[in-house]
Amino acid sequence: MKKISFLMFGLFQTFAFSQTQDLASLASGQNIGMNALFDTKDNLYGYVSMYSLGKTDKKTQKFEYVLLDKNLNPVANKEFEANMLVANYHGYVDFKGQIILQPSDFNYLQALAKDATRPVSMVIDPKTNTVKPKVYYDYQENGTFVEITQPKSFKEERKETRAEKKDKGYNYLSSVAEIKEGGYLAIELNDYGKYVNKNSLIRFDENKKQMWRYSYNTDGSKKVFSDLTILERDENFLYGILRKVNDDDKTFSVLVIDMKTGKEVSNKPLTGLSPETIYNIDALYSSGQKIDNDKTFDDKVVYLGRNYEKGDKGFARLMLDKKSYNVDLKTIGYKPDLSAHIPKLSADGGVENGYFLQTKDVYFMSDGSVGILSEKFKPEGQYSAPKTTDLVYINTDKDFKVKDVQIFEKAKSKWVNSDYLFSQYLNDGKDVVFFFRDYQKDQVTKEKKWNLFINTVVDGKFKQEVIPISEKDNYTVIPYVAKEGYILLREINEKEKFNKVRLERLNY
């Protein structure tokens, strides 16, 4: 097997430490993916590598997981079975410290089978290295609390849904989740198709006994209704935005509920921005994917959304003070706030030659300032592929005013864009580092090579380092997130079953 050599002279200067792990040799099956695991405080926990071991019979297949620590040392592995609908899993760490393997890719043709069932997540206890299917909970209209270990088939679900709608005129819907504050939190509503009503938020204790119920939208209709967006909760309070709609009249309030009693602690009007901006403050999407657009600190919750103010598109920031229940709403407009820094920027986010700014990531600093990374994107045309070019980093202060804007010129990419890689918080959330790569022509040799860009924002000051990464012999090199101060470089060649990851230390 050939040894890939991609660490150039400049890379040796930056990477002072290296550790390697061969993913292909860790299990007997085919490696189908790997992802980083973060704890509930966004600290890197380790990695999970997934392997497919093939079918066991007509209805089941076998997978294997391998857990690695932050230094790429294998610490546990186990095989388990799943139904044929699952193609891959994505891992995350829950508030109990368990590792949850959530189905992420699916064999959609298997869903057409008569007895096809919804796939369930798997729960790994890292202390005992045991794995079992996740238990789900269902709260029913008659007040019973049910554990679900085996989901019904899609066919059964559709049949029951149609029968209930025909009998009652609506479908009773509920969702239950175990919560870190203890016990369970459920939502329920009646779904009539074009509207819903009789919404309730219900908390249960560890024994599944109801502690309290908060009801709203009791008599909701098509034109008159209310809904609740939950922003944050802790052991004392639940914080949310309650919207009330009466045809074209929309009002908002910041709702605070006591987590022990379910009683309203505060219900303050929320004004100052358009209803559309406030309603969408918790949703920020890029190419159909939701961006992680919020962060909670000890005494505040910060959200970033799009600014829908008339004639003043851009970004809106919501900062909720968890002690006073006051909300600070501020906006940045493409014009005039950003057009002074970004050439040819229009009021709707358009730039030159049919490109417009598309948000890629958001970084929340502990002082309330926000960094926004956007990319110049041109949608697919009738006779042209979608394209991307330069990255644009918007640096704001704690009052959400533009401090400066950095524009990174980048070669044009078509169809698949993986130039932006990932980010990490530094120094307990005070600062950030983000990574992207670009396929650039060497000014001396005129050959095109990948360059890795390491961008740090420390104390509000920007610094960039560029590292060359060369690929050869059909090997692909993918930079990947690692513990603070490090980067993971994954080397892949599917034909030679070469699949290694290298942990490298950065000297930024």
PDB file of C-alpha atoms in Angstrom, residues 37-217:
ATOM      1  CA  LEU A  37     -18.922  13.811  19.454  1.00  0.00           C
ATOM      2  CA  PHE A  38     -19.423  16.919  21.575  1.00  0.00           C
ATOM      3  CA  ASP A  39     -20.653  17.135  25.141  1.00  0.00           C
ATOM      4  CA  THR A  40     -23.506  19.404  26.200  1.00  0.00           C
ATOM      5  CA  LYS A  41     -21.062  22.306  26.649  1.00  0.00           C
ATOM      6  CA  ASP A  42     -19.783  21.991  23.058  1.00  0.00           C
ATOM      7  CA  ASN A  43     -16.469  20.467  24.163  1.00  0.00           C
ATOM      8  CA  LEU A  44     -15.052  17.680  22.003  1.00  0.00           C
ATOM      9  CA  TYR A  45     -15.797  14.322  23.621  1.00  0.00           C
ATOM     10  CA  GLY A  46     -14.263  12.056  20.964  1.00  0.00           C
ATOM     11  CA  TYR A  47     -15.322  10.360  17.734  1.00  0.00           C
ATOM     12  CA  VAL A  48     -17.563   7.524  16.601  1.00  0.00           C
ATOM     13  CA  SER A  49     -16.705   5.539  13.484  1.00  0.00           C
ATOM     14  CA  MET A  50     -19.479   3.457  11.886  1.00  0.00           C
ATOM     15  CA  TYR A  51     -19.173   0.173   9.961  1.00  0.00           C
ATOM     16  CA  SER A  52     -21.645  -1.853   7.906  1.00  0.00           C
ATOM     17  CA  LEU A  53     -21.392  -5.643   8.331  1.00  0.00           C
ATOM     18  CA  GLY A  54     -24.150  -6.512   5.853  1.00  0.00           C
ATOM     19  CA  LYS A  55     -27.467  -8.363   6.065  1.00  0.00           C
ATOM     20  CA  THR A  56     -28.267 -10.918   8.736  1.00  0.00           C
ATOM     21  CA  ASP A  57     -31.609 -11.903   7.168  1.00  0.00           C
ATOM     22  CA  LYS A  58     -34.306 -10.351   4.977  1.00  0.00           C
ATOM     23  CA  LYS A  59     -35.408  -7.886   7.637  1.00  0.00           C
ATOM     24  CA  THR A  60     -32.253  -7.027   9.568  1.00  0.00           C
ATOM     25  CA  GLN A  61     -28.660  -5.980   9.054  1.00  0.00           C
ATOM     26  CA  LYS A  62     -25.660  -5.580  11.306  1.00  0.00           C
ATOM     27  CA  PHE A  63     -23.572  -2.521  12.157  1.00  0.00           C
ATOM     28  CA  GLU A  64     -20.564  -1.940  14.369  1.00  0.00           C
ATOM     29  CA  TYR A  65     -19.451   1.235  16.102  1.00  0.00           C
ATOM     30  CA  VAL A  66     -15.960   2.101  17.297  1.00  0.00           C
ATOM     31  CA  LEU A  67     -15.558   4.878  19.857  1.00  0.00           C
ATOM     32  CA  LEU A  68     -12.326   6.874  19.823  1.00  0.00           C
ATOM     33  CA  ASP A  69     -11.141   9.408  22.370  1.00  0.00           C
ATOM     34  CA  LYS A  70      -9.908  12.915  21.527  1.00  0.00           C
ATOM     35  CA  ASN A  71      -6.444  11.492  20.766  1.00  0.00           C
ATOM     36  CA  LEU A  72      -7.802   8.877  18.309  1.00  0.00           C
ATOM     37  CA  ASN A  73      -7.292   5.970  20.693  1.00  0.00           C
ATOM     38  CA  PRO A  74     -10.013   3.285  20.265  1.00  0.00           C
ATOM     39  CA  VAL A  75     -11.787   2.880  23.604  1.00  0.00           C
ATOM     40  CA  ALA A  76     -14.830   0.696  22.807  1.00  0.00           C
ATOM     41  CA  ASN A  77     -16.617  -1.151  20.021  1.00  0.00           C
ATOM     42  CA  LYS A  78     -19.754  -3.254  19.659  1.00  0.00           C
ATOM     43  CA  GLU A  79     -21.937  -4.845  17.009  1.00  0.00           C
ATOM     44  CA  PHE A  80     -25.704  -4.373  16.872  1.00  0.00           C
ATOM     45  CA  GLU A  81     -28.619  -5.106  14.560  1.00  0.00           C
ATOM     46  CA  ALA A  82     -31.025  -2.688  12.870  1.00  0.00           C
ATOM     47  CA  ASN A  83     -33.810  -2.863  10.326  1.00  0.00           C
ATOM     48  CA  MET A  84     -33.078  -2.580   6.623  1.00  0.00           C
ATOM     49  CA  LEU A  85     -34.244   1.006   6.323  1.00  0.00           C
ATOM     50  CA  VAL A  86     -31.116   2.435   7.983  1.00  0.00           C
ATOM     51  CA  ALA A  87     -28.065   3.172   5.827  1.00  0.00           C
ATOM     52  CA  ASN A  88     -25.947   5.063   8.376  1.00  0.00           C
ATOM     53  CA  TYR A  89     -25.925   6.669  11.818  1.00  0.00           C
ATOM     54  CA  HIS A  90     -24.829  10.007  13.231  1.00  0.00           C
ATOM     55  CA  GLY A  91     -23.675  10.096  16.838  1.00  0.00           C
ATOM     56  CA  TYR A  92     -24.174  12.693  19.560  1.00  0.00           C
ATOM     57  CA  VAL A  93     -23.823  12.846  23.350  1.00  0.00           C
ATOM     58  CA  ASP A  94     -26.992  13.472  25.383  1.00  0.00           C
ATOM     59  CA  PHE A  95     -27.307  15.197  28.753  1.00  0.00           C
ATOM     60  CA  LYS A  96     -26.863  11.865  30.577  1.00  0.00           C
ATOM     61  CA  GLY A  97     -23.493  11.262  28.946  1.00  0.00           C
ATOM     62  CA  GLN A  98     -24.925   8.499  26.775  1.00  0.00           C
ATOM     63  CA  ILE A  99     -23.937   8.323  23.114  1.00  0.00           C
ATOM     64  CA  ILE A 100     -26.951   8.296  20.819  1.00  0.00           C
ATOM     65  CA  LEU A 101     -26.640   6.822  17.320  1.00  0.00           C
ATOM     66  CA  GLN A 102     -29.368   8.505  15.294  1.00  0.00           C
ATOM     67  CA  PRO A 103     -30.304   7.148  11.837  1.00  0.00           C
ATOM     68  CA  SER A 104     -28.984   9.670   9.317  1.00  0.00           C
ATOM     69  CA  ASP A 105     -29.139   7.998   5.907  1.00  0.00           C
ATOM     70  CA  PHE A 106     -31.864   5.685   4.672  1.00  0.00           C
ATOM     71  CA  ASN A 107     -32.485   2.951   2.122  1.00  0.00           C
ATOM     72  CA  TYR A 108     -35.709   4.536   0.907  1.00  0.00           C
ATOM     73  CA  LEU A 109     -36.801   1.564  -1.224  1.00  0.00           C
ATOM     74  CA  GLN A 110     -37.069  -0.450   1.994  1.00  0.00           C
ATOM     75  CA  ALA A 111     -39.795   1.943   3.172  1.00  0.00           C
ATOM     76  CA  LEU A 112     -42.065   0.536   0.472  1.00  0.00           C
ATOM     77  CA  ALA A 113     -42.175  -2.873   2.152  1.00  0.00           C
ATOM     78  CA  LYS A 114     -45.549  -3.672   3.730  1.00  0.00           C
ATOM     79  CA  ASP A 115     -44.122  -4.198   7.198  1.00  0.00           C
ATOM     80  CA  ALA A 116     -41.517  -1.395   7.092  1.00  0.00           C
ATOM     81  CA  THR A 117     -41.182   0.415  10.438  1.00  0.00           C
ATOM     82  CA  ARG A 118     -39.628   3.669  11.471  1.00  0.00           C
ATOM     83  CA  PRO A 119     -35.984   3.041  12.464  1.00  0.00           C
ATOM     84  CA  VAL A 120     -35.034   3.847  16.042  1.00  0.00           C
ATOM     85  CA  SER A 121     -31.893   5.375  17.498  1.00  0.00           C
ATOM     86  CA  MET A 122     -29.415   3.245  19.425  1.00  0.00           C
ATOM     87  CA  VAL A 123     -28.191   4.158  22.917  1.00  0.00           C
ATOM     88  CA  ILE A 124     -24.602   3.441  23.966  1.00  0.00           C
ATOM     89  CA  ASP A 125     -23.666   3.466  27.637  1.00  0.00           C
ATOM     90  CA  PRO A 126     -19.924   4.292  27.468  1.00  0.00           C
ATOM     91  CA  LYS A 127     -19.388   3.123  31.067  1.00  0.00           C
ATOM     92  CA  THR A 128     -20.425  -0.451  30.289  1.00  0.00           C
ATOM     93  CA  ASN A 129     -20.068  -0.445  26.485  1.00  0.00           C
ATOM     94  CA  THR A 130     -23.603  -1.770  26.092  1.00  0.00           C
ATOM     95  CA  VAL A 131     -25.900  -0.757  23.241  1.00  0.00           C
ATOM     96  CA  LYS A 132     -29.664  -1.055  22.991  1.00  0.00           C
ATOM     97  CA  PRO A 133     -32.538   0.504  21.031  1.00  0.00           C
ATOM     98  CA  LYS A 134     -33.740   3.845  22.363  1.00  0.00           C
ATOM     99  CA  VAL A 135     -37.013   3.759  24.293  1.00  0.00           C
ATOM    100  CA  TYR A 136     -39.527   6.364  23.137  1.00  0.00           C
ATOM    101  CA  TYR A 137     -42.483   7.720  25.078  1.00  0.00           C
ATOM    102  CA  ASP A 138     -45.982   8.581  23.966  1.00  0.00           C
ATOM    103  CA  TYR A 139     -48.583  10.623  25.832  1.00  0.00           C
ATOM    104  CA  GLN A 140     -52.097   9.749  24.725  1.00  0.00           C
ATOM    105  CA  GLU A 141     -55.305  11.755  24.677  1.00  0.00           C
ATOM    106  CA  ASN A 142     -56.801   9.655  27.479  1.00  0.00           C
ATOM    107  CA  GLY A 143     -53.960  10.697  29.783  1.00  0.00           C
ATOM    108  CA  THR A 144     -51.911   7.513  29.664  1.00  0.00           C
ATOM    109  CA  PHE A 145     -48.117   7.551  29.372  1.00  0.00           C
ATOM    110  CA  VAL A 146     -46.782   4.737  27.172  1.00  0.00           C
ATOM    111  CA  GLU A 147     -43.266   3.421  26.531  1.00  0.00           C
ATOM    112  CA  ILE A 148     -42.584   2.454  22.901  1.00  0.00           C
ATOM    113  CA  THR A 149     -39.869  -0.103  22.235  1.00  0.00           C
ATOM    114  CA  GLN A 150     -41.133  -1.286  18.849  1.00  0.00           C
ATOM    115  CA  PRO A 151     -42.633   1.372  16.519  1.00  0.00           C
ATOM    116  CA  LYS A 152     -45.679   0.504  14.459  1.00  0.00           C
ATOM    117  CA  SER A 153     -45.249  -0.028  10.733  1.00  0.00           C
ATOM    118  CA  PHE A 154     -45.763   2.928   8.404  1.00  0.00           C
ATOM    119  CA  LYS A 155     -48.854   1.164   7.073  1.00  0.00           C
ATOM    120  CA  GLU A 156     -50.361   0.819  10.563  1.00  0.00           C
ATOM    121  CA  GLU A 157     -49.614   4.465  11.379  1.00  0.00           C
ATOM    122  CA  ARG A 158     -51.296   5.715   8.198  1.00  0.00           C
ATOM    123  CA  LYS A 159     -54.337   3.526   8.801  1.00  0.00           C
ATOM    124  CA  GLU A 160     -54.759   4.719  12.408  1.00  0.00           C
ATOM    125  CA  THR A 161     -54.242   8.357  11.431  1.00  0.00           C
ATOM    126  CA  ARG A 162     -56.937   8.211   8.734  1.00  0.00           C
ATOM    127  CA  ALA A 163     -59.388   6.418  11.039  1.00  0.00           C
ATOM    128  CA  GLU A 164     -58.896   8.928  13.867  1.00  0.00           C
ATOM    129  CA  LYS A 165     -59.350  11.916  11.534  1.00  0.00           C
ATOM    130  CA  LYS A 166     -62.527  10.394  10.135  1.00  0.00           C
ATOM    131  CA  ASP A 167     -63.914   9.650  13.605  1.00  0.00           C
ATOM    132  CA  LYS A 168     -63.033  12.883  15.469  1.00  0.00           C
ATOM    133  CA  GLY A 169     -62.326  15.412  12.716  1.00  0.00           C
ATOM    134  CA  TYR A 170     -58.774  15.915  13.965  1.00  0.00           C
ATOM    135  CA  ASN A 171     -55.623  14.019  14.894  1.00  0.00           C
ATOM    136  CA  TYR A 172     -54.350  14.200  18.438  1.00  0.00           C
ATOM    137  CA  LEU A 173     -50.584  14.745  18.329  1.00  0.00           C
ATOM    138  CA  SER A 174     -48.065  14.660  21.144  1.00  0.00           C
ATOM    139  CA  SER A 175     -44.307  14.573  21.566  1.00  0.00           C
ATOM    140  CA  VAL A 176     -42.456  13.561  24.736  1.00  0.00           C
ATOM    141  CA  ALA A 177     -38.798  14.082  25.658  1.00  0.00           C
ATOM    142  CA  GLU A 178     -36.790  13.225  28.723  1.00  0.00           C
ATOM    143  CA  ILE A 179     -35.168  16.434  30.022  1.00  0.00           C
ATOM    144  CA  LYS A 180     -31.989  17.200  31.937  1.00  0.00           C
ATOM    145  CA  GLU A 181     -33.985  19.104  34.574  1.00  0.00           C
ATOM    146  CA  GLY A 182     -35.548  15.787  35.593  1.00  0.00           C
ATOM    147  CA  GLY A 183     -38.573  13.899  34.331  1.00  0.00           C
ATOM    148  CA  TYR A 184     -40.232  14.550  30.993  1.00  0.00           C
ATOM    149  CA  LEU A 185     -41.615  17.450  28.968  1.00  0.00           C
ATOM    150  CA  ALA A 186     -44.439  16.919  26.478  1.00  0.00           C
ATOM    151  CA  ILE A 187     -46.367  19.014  24.005  1.00  0.00           C
ATOM    152  CA  GLU A 188     -49.855  18.120  22.757  1.00  0.00           C
ATOM    153  CA  LEU A 189     -52.320  19.575  20.259  1.00  0.00           C
ATOM    154  CA  ASN A 190     -55.282  18.748  18.046  1.00  0.00           C
ATOM    155  CA  ASP A 191     -54.416  18.893  14.350  1.00  0.00           C
ATOM    156  CA  TYR A 192     -57.318  19.693  12.004  1.00  0.00           C
ATOM    157  CA  GLY A 193     -55.117  19.893   8.912  1.00  0.00           C
ATOM    158  CA  LYS A 194     -55.314  23.617   8.180  1.00  0.00           C
ATOM    159  CA  TYR A 195     -55.078  24.707  11.806  1.00  0.00           C
ATOM    160  CA  VAL A 196     -54.426  23.377  15.303  1.00  0.00           C
ATOM    161  CA  ASN A 197     -55.796  24.086  18.780  1.00  0.00           C
ATOM    162  CA  LYS A 198     -55.872  22.897  22.397  1.00  0.00           C
ATOM    163  CA  ASN A 199     -52.100  23.198  22.704  1.00  0.00           C
ATOM    164  CA  SER A 200     -50.532  22.274  26.035  1.00  0.00           C
ATOM    165  CA  LEU A 201     -47.068  22.081  27.510  1.00  0.00           C
ATOM    166  CA  ILE A 202     -46.936  19.327  30.162  1.00  0.00           C
ATOM    167  CA  ARG A 203     -44.222  18.371  32.628  1.00  0.00           C
ATOM    168  CA  PHE A 204     -43.974  14.947  34.266  1.00  0.00           C
ATOM    169  CA  ASP A 205     -41.729  13.769  37.085  1.00  0.00           C
ATOM    170  CA  GLU A 206     -39.360  10.766  36.925  1.00  0.00           C
ATOM    171  CA  ASN A 207     -42.301   8.459  37.703  1.00  0.00           C
ATOM    172  CA  LYS A 208     -44.264   9.891  34.751  1.00  0.00           C
ATOM    173  CA  LYS A 209     -46.727  11.623  37.062  1.00  0.00           C
ATOM    174  CA  GLN A 210     -48.002  14.967  35.768  1.00  0.00           C
ATOM    175  CA  MET A 211     -46.501  17.932  37.640  1.00  0.00           C
ATOM    176  CA  TRP A 212     -48.223  20.717  35.702  1.00  0.00           C
ATOM    177  CA  ARG A 213     -49.906  21.673  32.448  1.00  0.00           C
ATOM    178  CA  TYR A 214     -49.667  25.024  30.648  1.00  0.00           C
ATOM    179  CA  SER A 215     -52.413  25.437  28.035  1.00  0.00           C
ATOM    180  CA  TYR A 216     -52.631  27.981  25.203  1.00  0.00           C
ATOM    181  CA  ASN A 217     -54.328  28.350  21.820  1.00  0.00           C
TER     182      ASN A 217
END
